[in-house]
Coordinates of C-alpha atoms and ligand atoms in Angstrom, one line a residue:
X1 CA 16.3 25.6 -7.2
X2 CA 15.5 23.6 -10.9
X3 CA 17.1 19.8 -11.1
X4 CA 16.5 18.4 -14.0
X5 CA 16.7 14.2 -14.9
X6 CA 16.0 11.4 -17.1
X7 CA 13.8 10.2 -14.3
X8 CA 12.0 11.4 -11.5
X9 CA 11.4 7.9 -8.7
X10 CA 9.2 8.8 -5.9
X11 CA 9.9 6.5 -2.8
X12 CA 12.4 4.1 -2.3
X13 CA 10.1 0.6 -1.4
X14 CA 10.9 -2.5 -3.1
X15 CA 8.8 -1.0 -6.4
X16 CA 10.7 2.8 -6.4
X17 CA 14.3 0.8 -5.7
X18 CA 13.6 -1.5 -8.3
X19 CA 12.9 0.4 -10.6
X20 CA 15.5 3.0 -9.9
X21 CA 18.1 0.3 -10.5
X22 CA 17.1 -0.9 -13.6
X23 CA 17.0 2.7 -15.9
X24 CA 20.2 3.7 -14.0
X25 CA 22.4 3.2 -17.4
X26 CA 19.9 4.8 -19.4
X27 CA 19.4 8.4 -18.0
X28 CA 20.3 10.3 -14.2
X29 CA 17.3 9.2 -12.1
X30 CA 16.5 11.2 -8.9
X31 CA 14.7 9.2 -6.4
X32 CA 13.3 11.5 -3.7
X33 CA 11.9 10.2 -0.2
X34 CA 10.1 11.7 1.9
X35 CA 12.1 10.5 5.6
X36 CA 15.3 8.1 5.6
X37 CA 15.4 5.9 3.2
X38 CA 14.1 3.0 4.9
X39 CA 11.7 3.8 6.4
X40 CA 8.7 1.9 4.0
X41 CA 6.4 -0.9 4.7
X42 CA 8.7 -3.2 2.1
X43 CA 11.1 -3.1 5.2
X44 CA 8.2 -3.9 7.7
X45 CA 7.2 -7.0 5.6
X46 CA 7.8 -9.9 7.9
X47 CA 5.6 -12.9 5.5
X48 CA 7.6 -13.1 2.4
X49 CA 6.9 -13.2 -1.2
X50 CA 4.9 -14.7 -3.1
X51 CA 6.4 -17.2 -6.4
X52 CA 5.8 -21.1 -7.2
X53 CA 9.2 -22.5 -6.4
X54 CA 7.8 -25.7 -4.6
X55 CA 7.7 -29.5 -6.0
X56 CA 4.0 -29.9 -5.5
X57 CA 3.1 -26.7 -7.0
X58 CA 2.2 -24.7 -10.5
X59 CA 1.8 -21.9 -12.3
X60 CA -2.1 -22.7 -12.4
X61 CA -2.6 -23.2 -8.6
X62 CA -0.9 -19.6 -7.9
X63 CA -3.3 -18.4 -10.6
X64 CA -6.5 -20.0 -9.5
X65 CA -5.8 -18.9 -5.6
X66 CA -5.1 -15.4 -6.7
X67 CA -8.3 -15.0 -8.8
X68 CA -10.3 -16.8 -5.9
X69 CA -9.1 -14.1 -3.4
X70 CA -10.2 -11.4 -6.2
X71 CA -13.6 -12.6 -5.7
X72 CA -14.4 -11.7 -9.6
X73 CA -12.5 -8.5 -10.2
X74 CA -8.6 -9.4 -10.7
X75 CA -8.2 -9.1 -14.4
X76 CA -6.9 -12.9 -15.3
X77 CA -4.1 -11.2 -18.1
X78 CA -2.7 -8.9 -14.9
X79 CA -2.2 -12.6 -13.1
X80 CA -0.7 -14.8 -15.6
X81 CA 1.9 -12.3 -16.4
X82 CA 2.9 -12.0 -13.0
X83 CA 2.8 -15.3 -11.3
X84 CA 4.6 -16.4 -14.5
X85 CA 7.4 -13.5 -14.2
X86 CA 7.6 -14.3 -10.1
X87 CA 10.5 -17.0 -10.3
X88 CA 12.8 -14.7 -12.7
X89 CA 12.5 -11.7 -10.2
X90 CA 13.2 -13.6 -7.2
X91 CA 15.7 -15.4 -8.9
X92 CA 16.9 -11.6 -9.5
X93 CA 17.1 -10.5 -5.7
X94 CA 18.9 -13.4 -4.6
X95 CA 21.7 -13.2 -7.8
X96 CA 22.1 -9.5 -6.3
X97 CA 22.3 -10.9 -3.0
X98 CA 19.4 -11.3 -0.8
X99 CA 19.6 -14.5 1.2
X100 CA 16.1 -16.2 1.6
X101 CA 15.9 -18.7 3.9
X102 CA 16.6 -22.6 3.0
X103 CA 14.9 -25.7 4.1
X104 CA 15.6 -27.3 6.9
X105 CA 17.0 -30.2 5.9
X106 CA 19.1 -29.9 3.1
X107 CA 19.6 -25.9 3.1
X108 CA 19.8 -26.2 -0.3
X109 CA 15.8 -25.7 -1.3
X110 CA 14.2 -22.2 -0.7
X111 CA 11.9 -23.0 2.6
X112 CA 8.4 -21.9 1.8
X113 CA 5.6 -20.7 4.2
X114 CA 2.3 -21.5 3.8
X115 CA -0.1 -18.2 4.0
X116 CA -3.9 -17.8 4.2
X117 CA -6.0 -18.0 0.7
X118 CA -2.8 -20.5 -1.2
X119 CA -3.0 -23.9 -1.5
X120 CA 0.8 -24.4 -2.1
X121 CA 3.7 -23.8 0.1
X122 CA 4.6 -20.9 -2.1
X123 CA 6.4 -18.0 0.2
X124 CA 9.6 -17.0 0.1
X125 CA 10.8 -15.6 2.9
X126 CA 14.5 -14.2 4.8
X127 CA 13.1 -15.3 8.4
X128 CA 10.8 -13.0 9.3
X129 CA 12.6 -10.2 7.7
X130 CA 11.8 -10.4 4.5
X131 CA 11.5 -6.6 3.8
X132 CA 14.4 -5.8 5.4
X133 CA 16.7 -8.1 4.0
X134 CA 14.5 -7.2 0.8
X135 CA 15.4 -3.7 1.4
X136 CA 18.8 -3.0 2.4
X137 CA 19.9 -5.0 -0.4
X138 CA 17.9 -2.8 -2.9
X139 CA 19.8 0.4 -1.1
X140 CA 23.1 -0.6 -0.9
X141 CA 22.6 -1.3 -4.5
X142 CA 21.6 2.4 -5.2
X143 CA 24.4 3.6 -3.1
X144 CA 26.9 2.5 -5.4
X145 CA 25.5 3.5 -8.2
X146 CA 27.0 7.3 -10.1
X147 CA 23.8 7.6 -12.1
X148 CA 21.5 8.1 -8.9
X149 CA 20.8 11.3 -5.9
X150 CA 19.0 10.0 -3.5
X151 CA 17.0 12.8 -1.8
X152 CA 16.1 12.0 2.1
X153 CA 13.8 14.2 3.9
X154 CA 12.2 14.8 0.2
X155 CA 8.7 15.2 0.1
X156 CA 6.8 15.7 -3.1
X157 CA 4.4 18.3 -3.0
X158 CA 2.4 18.2 -6.4
X159 CA 2.8 16.8 -9.1
X160 CA 3.7 19.3 -12.5
X161 CA 1.9 18.9 -15.3
X162 CA 1.4 20.0 -19.1
X163 CA -1.7 20.4 -22.1
X164 CA -0.1 19.0 -25.1
X165 CA -3.7 19.5 -26.4
X166 CA -3.7 23.6 -25.4
X167 CA -0.6 23.4 -27.1
X168 CA -2.4 22.2 -30.1
X169 CA -4.1 24.7 -30.1
X170 CA -7.2 22.7 -29.5
X171 CA -9.0 23.8 -26.4
X172 CA -11.1 21.0 -24.6
X173 CA -13.0 20.4 -21.8
X174 CA -10.5 18.9 -20.6
X175 CA -7.0 17.4 -17.8
X176 CA -3.9 18.2 -18.9
X177 CA -2.3 14.9 -19.9
X178 CA 1.5 15.1 -19.8
X179 CA 3.6 15.1 -16.5
X180 CA 6.5 17.5 -16.3
X181 CA 8.3 16.0 -12.8
X182 CA 7.1 17.4 -9.3
X183 CA 7.4 20.1 -6.9
X184 CA 9.4 19.0 -3.6
X185 CA 9.6 20.0 -0.4
X186 CA 13.0 20.1 1.4
X187 CA 11.9 19.2 4.6
X188 CA 14.8 20.4 6.7
X189 CA 15.1 23.4 5.0
X190 CA 11.4 24.3 3.7
X191 CA 12.5 25.3 0.5
X192 CA 9.8 23.7 -2.7
X193 CA 12.8 22.2 -5.2
X194 CA 11.2 22.0 -8.9
X195 CA 12.2 18.7 -9.7
X196 CA 12.0 18.5 -14.1
X197 CA 11.7 15.0 -14.8
X198 CA 11.0 13.1 -18.4
X199 CA 9.6 10.3 -16.6
X200 CA 8.1 10.2 -13.2
X201 CA 7.5 7.6 -11.4
X202 CA 5.3 7.7 -8.3
X203 CA 6.4 4.9 -5.7
X204 CA 4.7 6.3 -3.1
X205 CA 3.3 2.8 -0.6
X206 CA 0.0 2.7 0.3
X207 CA -2.8 4.5 2.6
X208 CA -2.7 2.7 5.7
X209 CA -2.8 6.5 7.8
X210 CA -6.0 6.6 6.8
X211 CA -7.3 4.6 9.8
X212 CA -6.9 5.1 13.4
X213 CA -5.2 1.7 13.8
X214 CA -3.0 0.3 11.1
X215 CA -0.2 -1.6 10.6
X216 CA 1.3 0.9 7.7
X217 CA 4.4 3.1 9.1
X218 CA 4.1 6.5 9.1
X219 CA 4.5 7.3 5.9
X220 CA 2.1 5.7 3.9
X221 CA -0.5 8.8 3.9
X222 CA -1.2 7.5 0.1
X223 CA 1.0 10.9 -1.4
X224 CA 0.9 9.1 -4.5
X225 CA -2.8 8.2 -5.0
X226 CA -3.9 12.3 -3.9
X227 CA -1.0 13.1 -6.0
X228 CA -2.3 11.4 -9.1
X229 CA -5.6 12.3 -8.3
X230 CA -5.3 15.8 -8.1
X231 CA -3.2 15.5 -11.8
X232 CA -6.7 14.4 -13.6
X233 CA -5.1 11.0 -13.4
X234 CA -7.5 7.8 -13.1
X235 CA -8.2 6.2 -9.6
X236 CA -9.5 2.8 -8.7
X237 CA -10.8 0.7 -6.3
X238 CA -10.3 2.6 -3.2
X239 CA -13.6 1.2 -1.1
X240 CA -11.3 -2.3 -1.7
X241 CA -8.8 -1.7 2.0
X242 CA -7.0 -5.0 3.4
X243 CA -7.4 -4.8 7.5
X244 CA -5.0 -7.2 8.3
X245 CA -6.3 -9.5 11.3
X246 CA -3.6 -9.5 13.7
X247 CA -1.7 -6.3 14.6
X248 CA -0.6 -7.1 18.2
X249 CA -2.8 -5.2 20.9
X250 CA -0.6 -3.2 23.4
X251 CA -0.6 -0.1 24.3
X252 CA 2.7 0.8 23.5
X253 CA 3.3 -1.5 20.5
X254 CA 2.5 1.1 17.3
X255 CA 1.6 -0.4 14.1
X256 CA 2.7 -4.3 14.9
X257 CA 2.0 -6.8 12.6
X258 CA 2.1 -10.7 13.4
X259 CA 2.3 -11.9 10.5
X260 CA -0.4 -14.2 8.8
X261 CA 2.7 -16.6 8.6
X262 CA 2.0 -17.6 12.6
X263 CA -1.4 -18.9 11.8
X264 CA 0.4 -21.0 8.8
X265 CA 2.2 -22.6 11.0
X266 CA -0.8 -23.5 13.2
X267 CA -1.7 -20.3 15.0
X268 CA -5.2 -20.4 16.4
X269 CA -7.1 -17.3 17.0
X270 CA -9.2 -17.9 20.4
X271 CA -11.7 -15.7 22.1
X272 CA -11.4 -14.2 26.2
X273 CA -12.6 -17.5 27.5
X274 CA -9.9 -19.5 25.2
X275 CA -12.6 -21.0 22.5
X276 CA -11.1 -21.3 19.3
X277 CA -14.1 -19.7 16.8
X278 CA -13.1 -19.6 13.4
X279 CA -14.8 -22.5 13.0
X280 CA -18.0 -21.0 13.4
X281 CA -16.7 -19.2 10.1
X282 CA -15.6 -20.9 7.3
X283 CA -14.3 -24.0 6.4
X284 CA -10.8 -22.8 6.3
X285 CA -10.7 -21.9 9.9
X286 CA -7.9 -19.7 10.6
X287 CA -6.1 -20.3 7.2
X288 CA -9.3 -18.6 5.6
X289 CA -8.9 -15.0 3.5
X290 CA -7.9 -12.1 5.7
X291 CA -11.1 -10.5 5.5
X292 CA -13.1 -13.1 6.7
X293 CA -10.8 -13.3 9.2
X294 CA -10.7 -9.9 10.1
X295 CA -14.8 -9.9 10.1
X296 CA -14.9 -12.8 12.4
X297 CA -12.7 -11.0 14.7
X298 CA -14.9 -7.5 14.4
X299 CA -18.0 -9.8 15.6
X300 CA -16.4 -11.7 18.2
X301 CA -15.1 -8.5 19.7
X302 CA -18.6 -7.0 19.2
X303 CA -19.8 -9.3 20.3
X304 CA -18.1 -9.8 23.6
X305 CA -17.1 -6.4 24.5
X306 CA -13.5 -7.0 24.7
X307 CA -10.8 -5.2 23.4
X308 CA -9.0 -7.9 21.9
X309 CA -8.7 -12.1 20.8
X310 CA -6.1 -14.1 20.9
X311 CA -3.7 -15.9 18.9
X312 CA -2.1 -19.0 20.2
X313 CA 1.0 -20.6 19.0
X314 CA 2.0 -22.2 22.1
X315 CA 1.5 -25.8 21.4
X316 CA 4.4 -25.7 18.9
X317 CA 7.7 -26.8 19.8
X318 CA 9.0 -23.9 21.5
X319 CA 12.6 -24.1 19.7
X320 CA 10.9 -23.9 16.1
X321 CA 8.5 -20.8 17.0
X322 CA 11.8 -18.8 18.2
X323 CA 14.0 -19.7 15.6
X324 CA 10.6 -19.1 12.9
X325 CA 10.0 -16.2 14.2
X326 CA 12.9 -14.4 15.7
X327 CA 11.3 -11.4 14.4
X328 CA 7.5 -11.2 16.2
X329 CA 9.5 -13.7 19.4
X330 CA 12.1 -11.0 20.3
X331 CA 8.9 -8.0 20.0
X332 CA 6.2 -9.9 22.0
X333 CA 8.8 -10.7 24.4
X334 CA 10.4 -6.8 24.5
X335 CA 5.9 -6.4 25.3
X336 CA 6.6 -9.3 28.7
X337 CA 4.4 -11.8 26.1
X338 CA 6.6 -14.8 26.0
X339 CA 4.7 -16.4 22.0
X340 CA 5.9 -19.7 23.3
X341 CA 3.8 -19.7 26.3
X342 CA 1.6 -17.0 26.4
X343 CA -1.2 -16.4 23.6
X344 CA -0.7 -12.7 21.7
X345 CA -3.3 -10.5 22.0
X346 CA -4.5 -9.2 18.3
X347 CA -6.6 -7.0 16.8
X348 CA -7.7 -6.2 12.3
X349 CA -5.5 -3.0 11.5
X350 CA -5.9 -0.8 8.1
X351 CA -3.2 -3.0 6.0
X352 CA -2.6 -2.5 2.6
X353 CA -4.5 -0.8 -0.3
X354 CA -5.9 -3.3 -3.3
X355 CA -6.6 -0.1 -5.3
X356 CA -4.7 3.0 -6.5
X357 CA -3.3 4.9 -9.7
X358 CA -5.0 3.0 -12.1
X359 CA -2.2 1.3 -14.5
X360 CA -2.0 -0.5 -17.7
X361 CA 0.6 -3.8 -17.6
X362 CA 3.2 -1.5 -17.6
X363 CA 3.2 0.1 -15.6
X364 CA 1.7 3.7 -17.1
X365 CA -1.5 6.0 -15.8
X366 CA -3.3 7.8 -18.2
X367 CA -1.5 10.7 -17.6
X368 CA 1.9 10.5 -20.3
X369 CA 5.0 10.2 -18.7
X370 CA 3.6 9.2 -15.5
X371 CA 4.2 5.3 -13.8
X372 CA 2.7 4.2 -10.6
X373 CA 4.2 0.9 -9.0
X374 CA 4.0 -0.6 -5.8
X375 CA 1.1 -0.1 -3.7
X376 CA -0.1 3.4 -5.1
X377 CA -0.7 1.3 -8.4
X378 CA -3.7 -0.7 -9.1
X379 CA -2.9 -3.0 -12.1
X380 CA -5.6 -5.9 -11.9
X381 CA -4.0 -8.3 -9.5
X382 CA -5.6 -8.3 -6.6
X383 CA -9.4 -7.6 -7.4
X384 CA -11.3 -6.8 -4.5
X385 CA -9.2 -8.8 -2.1
X386 CA -5.6 -9.3 -2.0
X387 CA -3.6 -13.0 -1.7
X388 CA -1.0 -12.7 1.0
X389 CA 2.1 -12.0 0.0
X390 CA 0.9 -10.9 -3.2
X391 CA 2.0 -7.7 -3.1
X392 CA 5.7 -7.5 -2.8
X393 CA 5.7 -9.7 -6.4
X394 CA 3.2 -7.1 -7.4
X395 CA 6.1 -4.5 -7.3
X396 CA 9.0 -6.5 -8.3
X397 CA 7.4 -7.7 -11.4
X398 CA 5.5 -4.0 -12.3
X399 CA 9.0 -2.5 -11.5
X400 CA 10.4 -4.6 -13.7
X401 CA 7.9 -3.9 -16.7
X402 CA 7.7 -0.2 -15.8
X403 CA 11.5 0.3 -16.4
X404 CA 11.8 -1.8 -19.4
X405 CA 8.6 0.5 -20.9
X406 CA 10.3 3.9 -19.9
X407 CA 13.6 3.1 -21.1
X408 CA 11.7 2.7 -24.3
X409 CA 9.7 5.7 -23.8
X410 CA 13.0 8.0 -22.5
X411 CA 14.4 6.6 -26.1
X412 CA 11.5 7.8 -28.3
X413 CA 11.3 11.0 -27.4
X414 CA 12.6 14.0 -29.1
X415 CA 12.5 17.7 -27.4
X416 CA 10.8 18.4 -24.3
X417 CA 8.1 20.1 -24.0
X418 CA 8.4 20.6 -20.4
X419 CA 11.2 23.6 -20.2
X420 CA 11.0 26.4 -18.7
X421 CA 9.0 25.6 -15.7
X422 CA 7.2 28.2 -13.5
X423 CA 8.4 27.9 -10.0
X424 CA 6.3 27.5 -6.7
X425 CA 4.6 29.5 -5.8
X426 CA 4.8 30.0 -2.0
X427 CA 0.9 32.1 -2.3
X428 CA 0.4 31.9 1.7
X429 CA 3.8 33.3 3.5
X430 CA 2.9 33.2 6.9
X431 CA 4.2 30.6 9.1
X432 CA 1.8 28.8 11.2
X433 CA 0.6 29.3 14.3
X434 CA -2.4 26.7 14.6
X435 CA -0.7 23.6 14.0
X436 CA -3.2 22.1 16.3
X437 CA -5.4 22.5 13.6
X438 CA -3.2 20.1 11.8
X439 CA -3.6 17.5 14.5
X440 CA -6.8 17.6 14.9
X441 CA -8.6 17.1 11.8
X442 CA -5.9 14.3 11.3
X443 CA -7.2 12.2 14.3
X444 CA -10.4 13.3 13.3
X445 CA -10.2 11.5 10.0
X446 CA -8.4 8.5 11.1
X447 CA -11.1 8.0 14.0
X448 CA -13.8 8.7 11.8
X449 CA -12.4 5.9 9.3
X450 CA -11.6 4.0 11.0
X451 CA -15.4 3.8 12.8
X452 CA -17.2 4.5 9.5
X453 CA -15.1 2.9 7.2
X454 CA -14.2 0.3 8.6
X455 CA -14.3 -3.9 8.6
X456 CA -17.8 -3.6 8.2
X457 CA -19.8 -0.6 6.5
X458 CA -23.3 0.6 6.3
X459 CA -25.5 3.3 3.9
X460 CA -25.7 5.6 7.4
X461 CA -21.9 5.4 8.9
X462 CA -20.9 6.1 4.9
X463 CA -23.2 9.6 4.8
X464 CA -22.0 10.4 8.2
X465 CA -18.5 9.8 7.2
X466 CA -19.1 11.9 3.6
X467 CA -20.6 14.9 5.8
X468 CA -17.3 14.7 7.8
X469 CA -14.8 14.8 5.3
X470 CA -16.8 17.1 3.3
X471 CA -16.1 19.7 6.4
X472 CA -12.5 18.9 6.9
X473 CA -11.6 19.9 3.4
X474 CA -13.1 22.6 3.4
X475 CA -10.8 23.7 6.3
X476 CA -7.5 22.3 5.0
X477 CA -8.2 24.0 1.6
X478 CA -8.6 27.5 3.2
X479 CA -5.6 26.8 5.8
X480 CA -3.5 25.1 2.9
X481 CA -3.7 28.0 0.4
X482 CA -2.8 31.0 4.1
X483 CA 0.0 29.4 5.7
X484 CA 3.4 28.0 4.6
X485 CA 3.3 24.7 3.7
X486 CA 5.3 22.2 6.3
X487 CA 4.8 18.1 5.5
X488 CA 2.1 17.8 8.1
X489 CA 0.0 19.7 6.0
X490 CA 1.2 18.1 2.9
X491 CA 0.1 14.5 4.2
X492 CA -3.1 16.2 6.5
X493 CA -4.1 16.8 2.5
X494 CA -3.2 14.1 1.4
X495 CA -5.2 11.5 3.9
X496 CA -8.2 13.8 3.4
X497 CA -8.4 13.3 0.0
X498 CA -7.6 9.6 -0.2
X499 CA -10.5 9.7 3.2
X500 CA -13.0 10.9 0.3
X501 CA -12.2 9.0 -2.4
X502 CA -12.5 5.6 -0.3
X503 CA -15.9 6.9 1.1
X504 CA -16.8 7.8 -2.5
X505 CA -15.9 4.3 -3.9
X506 CA -17.8 2.7 -0.8
X507 CA -20.7 4.6 -1.1
X508 CA -20.8 3.7 -5.4
X509 CA -20.9 -0.1 -4.7
X510 CA -24.1 -1.4 -3.5
X511 CA -23.3 -4.7 -2.8
X512 CA -20.3 -6.6 -1.0
X513 CA -17.5 -8.3 -2.4
X514 CA -13.8 -9.4 -1.1
X515 CA -13.0 -6.7 0.9
X516 CA -16.0 -4.3 1.1
X517 CA -18.8 -5.0 3.1
X518 CA -21.4 -3.3 3.7
X519 CA -24.2 -4.2 5.9
X520 CA -27.5 -3.1 3.4
X521 CA -26.4 -5.2 0.5
X522 CA -24.5 -8.3 2.6
X523 CA -24.4 -9.8 -1.2
X524 CA -22.1 -10.5 -4.1
X525 CA -23.8 -8.7 -7.6
X526 CA -22.2 -10.0 -10.4
X527 CA -25.2 -9.1 -12.8
X528 CA -24.5 -4.7 -12.0
X529 CA -21.0 -4.8 -10.2
X530 CA -18.6 -7.1 -12.0
X531 CA -16.6 -3.8 -12.3
X532 CA -13.7 -1.7 -11.2
X533 CA -15.1 1.7 -9.5
X534 CA -13.1 4.0 -11.2
X535 CA -13.1 7.5 -10.4
X536 CA -11.3 11.1 -11.6
X537 CA -11.3 14.1 -10.5
X538 CA -14.2 16.4 -12.0
X539 CA -12.2 18.6 -14.9
X540 CA -12.5 22.3 -13.4
X541 CA -11.5 25.0 -16.5
Ligands
FAD601 C1 3.8 -4.4 8.5 C2 3.6 -4.5 6.7 C3 4.1 -6.0 6.8 C4 4.1 -7.1 5.5 N1 4.0 -8.1 5.1 C5 3.4 -8.1 3.5 C6 4.5 -9.5 3.1 O1 4.9 -10.6 4.3 N2 4.2 -10.1 1.7 C7 3.9 -8.8 1.0 O2 3.9 -9.3 -0.1 N3 3.2 -7.6 1.4 C8 3.5 -7.2 2.9 N4 3.3 -5.9 3.1 C9 3.2 -5.0 2.4 C10 4.1 -4.6 1.6 O3 4.9 -4.3 2.8 C11 4.0 -3.4 0.8 O4 2.6 -3.4 0.5 C12 5.2 -3.1 0.0 O5 6.1 -3.1 0.4 C13 5.1 -1.3 -1.0 O6 5.6 -1.4 -1.8 P1 5.9 0.0 -2.3 O7 7.1 0.4 -2.5 O8 5.1 0.2 -3.0 O9 6.0 0.7 -1.1 P2 7.1 1.7 0.2 O10 7.8 -0.1 1.0 O11 5.9 1.5 1.2 O12 8.0 2.5 0.1 C14 7.0 3.8 0.0 C15 7.8 4.9 -0.1 O13 7.8 6.4 -0.7 C16 8.2 7.4 -0.4 N5 6.9 8.2 0.1 C17 5.6 8.0 0.5 N6 5.1 9.6 0.1 C18 6.2 10.1 -0.4 C19 6.0 11.6 -0.7 N7 4.6 12.2 -1.1 N8 7.5 12.3 -1.8 C20 8.2 11.3 -1.3 N9 8.4 10.3 -1.1 C21 7.3 9.5 -0.9 C22 8.2 6.5 1.6 O14 9.4 7.2 2.2 C23 8.6 5.3 1.2 O15 9.8 5.5 0.6 C24 3.7 -5.8 4.4 C25 3.3 -4.5 5.1 C26 3.2 -4.0 6.5 C27 2.6 -2.5 6.5

């Protein structure tokens, strides 16, 4: 079946929904999402959204903190624009109905949290359910809009691209340069549909599932990055994977994050003997940037041979802890840990991708009519390391700008070169009876990425990872064309692709900067490496 729309939005997190809401009055919108609509990283965000509202804060300070965290690779004009747009975009969320927490005194001013790397209190939050509060309001608004169709359990397989150069009779050794929509698998029926769109937006989130331990939900398999790369778009800075220092360590707790805000409110990291160790690593101690804290924990664990360290906030007023962190408190309690009296066991886990599909200041990729917003994009805001709570902000600001630009682009289009799209070719027709191959490869990739391309890297480990991924990629390619596609197979193909790109990017960067740390080159090298790592799929004519 073929759907014809003006805007195809892939993903229902903060980026995709915000974009969709802003373009809906200008054209028909299809939003596809691979699980239930609320199953997004956005929905799990606890800490909040960084923006300048505080009496002692200023745009200059937020810009400065962001640049400092990005270790020389942030694009200053992008940082400036995002920081300055922040308050307006957050006000818009409040106008739409998001109830952010107010201060304890008058309940009038926004209650602003402090997080690692920020010099001021500037984290706008809704208790510790910020993402959920935002996601709920956005979904309610989408549900009440008549110009939008929401397709749940629809997973995008690949982008449909077209060559305008060939059309003009110019034969060049180059990629196709215009996007016409996407092939999308309806997972409940197994049918692949053609979504023909004048504008396509990747809002597919991050890729934490490439790693064995991650704070991300299962949807985070880097699909947008992999689809864009396969289509010939540029991707950048994929070596900069942020590891959140403090994921709950418990055999039954899957992906549960202990927010940065717990350290912001006085939580202290201690080892198994109860010794606070962050002062050995950074003058900012527990409020050092995430990469510093993650590496410190990694070092402590390797040194002690223990499985985890502990986050201790037992010295704080118990009522305050329960009120400030209701979600984290309840979750820990469900595992028998009362954080008002017990230190919480924690480990680092893959949390955020600073790199992604390379876009300009309006969220445009280098393929015409293809946009990327949110975590799947690389805008230049984060550089080599994201400042805490800047990602929801980036998603909001870029979804707004991309929507404005996309509406202009739509208005300027005359005719449609994308008509008569070929239907999906199912190729392999038999059902797979080898599901074990998929799960085995999936497990193997995640494990070797954790061991070889994790918090601390080395040339030898990267080389090992490269050999492993090459073998697995070959196996996946054979398997992919032989059998009917399933969502598991699509995701496996994508995590393998993103793993390969992370390994490639990390191998290219011969220095340590921000989130990328290679023991062979422990220093930052501004002479040669003050630049992005940009990759494009080689052209096969
Ligand atoms: C536990 C946790 C806590 C966090 N806390 C904070 C915080 O406090 N502050 C902050 O700024 N950031 C935080 N982050 C990061 C932030 O939440 C994310 O970067 C942000 O929500 C990403 O939004 P997004 O719209 O780009 O993607 P997401 O919200 O992840 O949404 C991605 C969407 O794309 C869909 N999708 C993916 N692939 C496909 C496909 N092939 N076909 C169809 N649909 C697809 C998914 O189903 C989903 O709907 C946190 C992240 C996590 C995991």
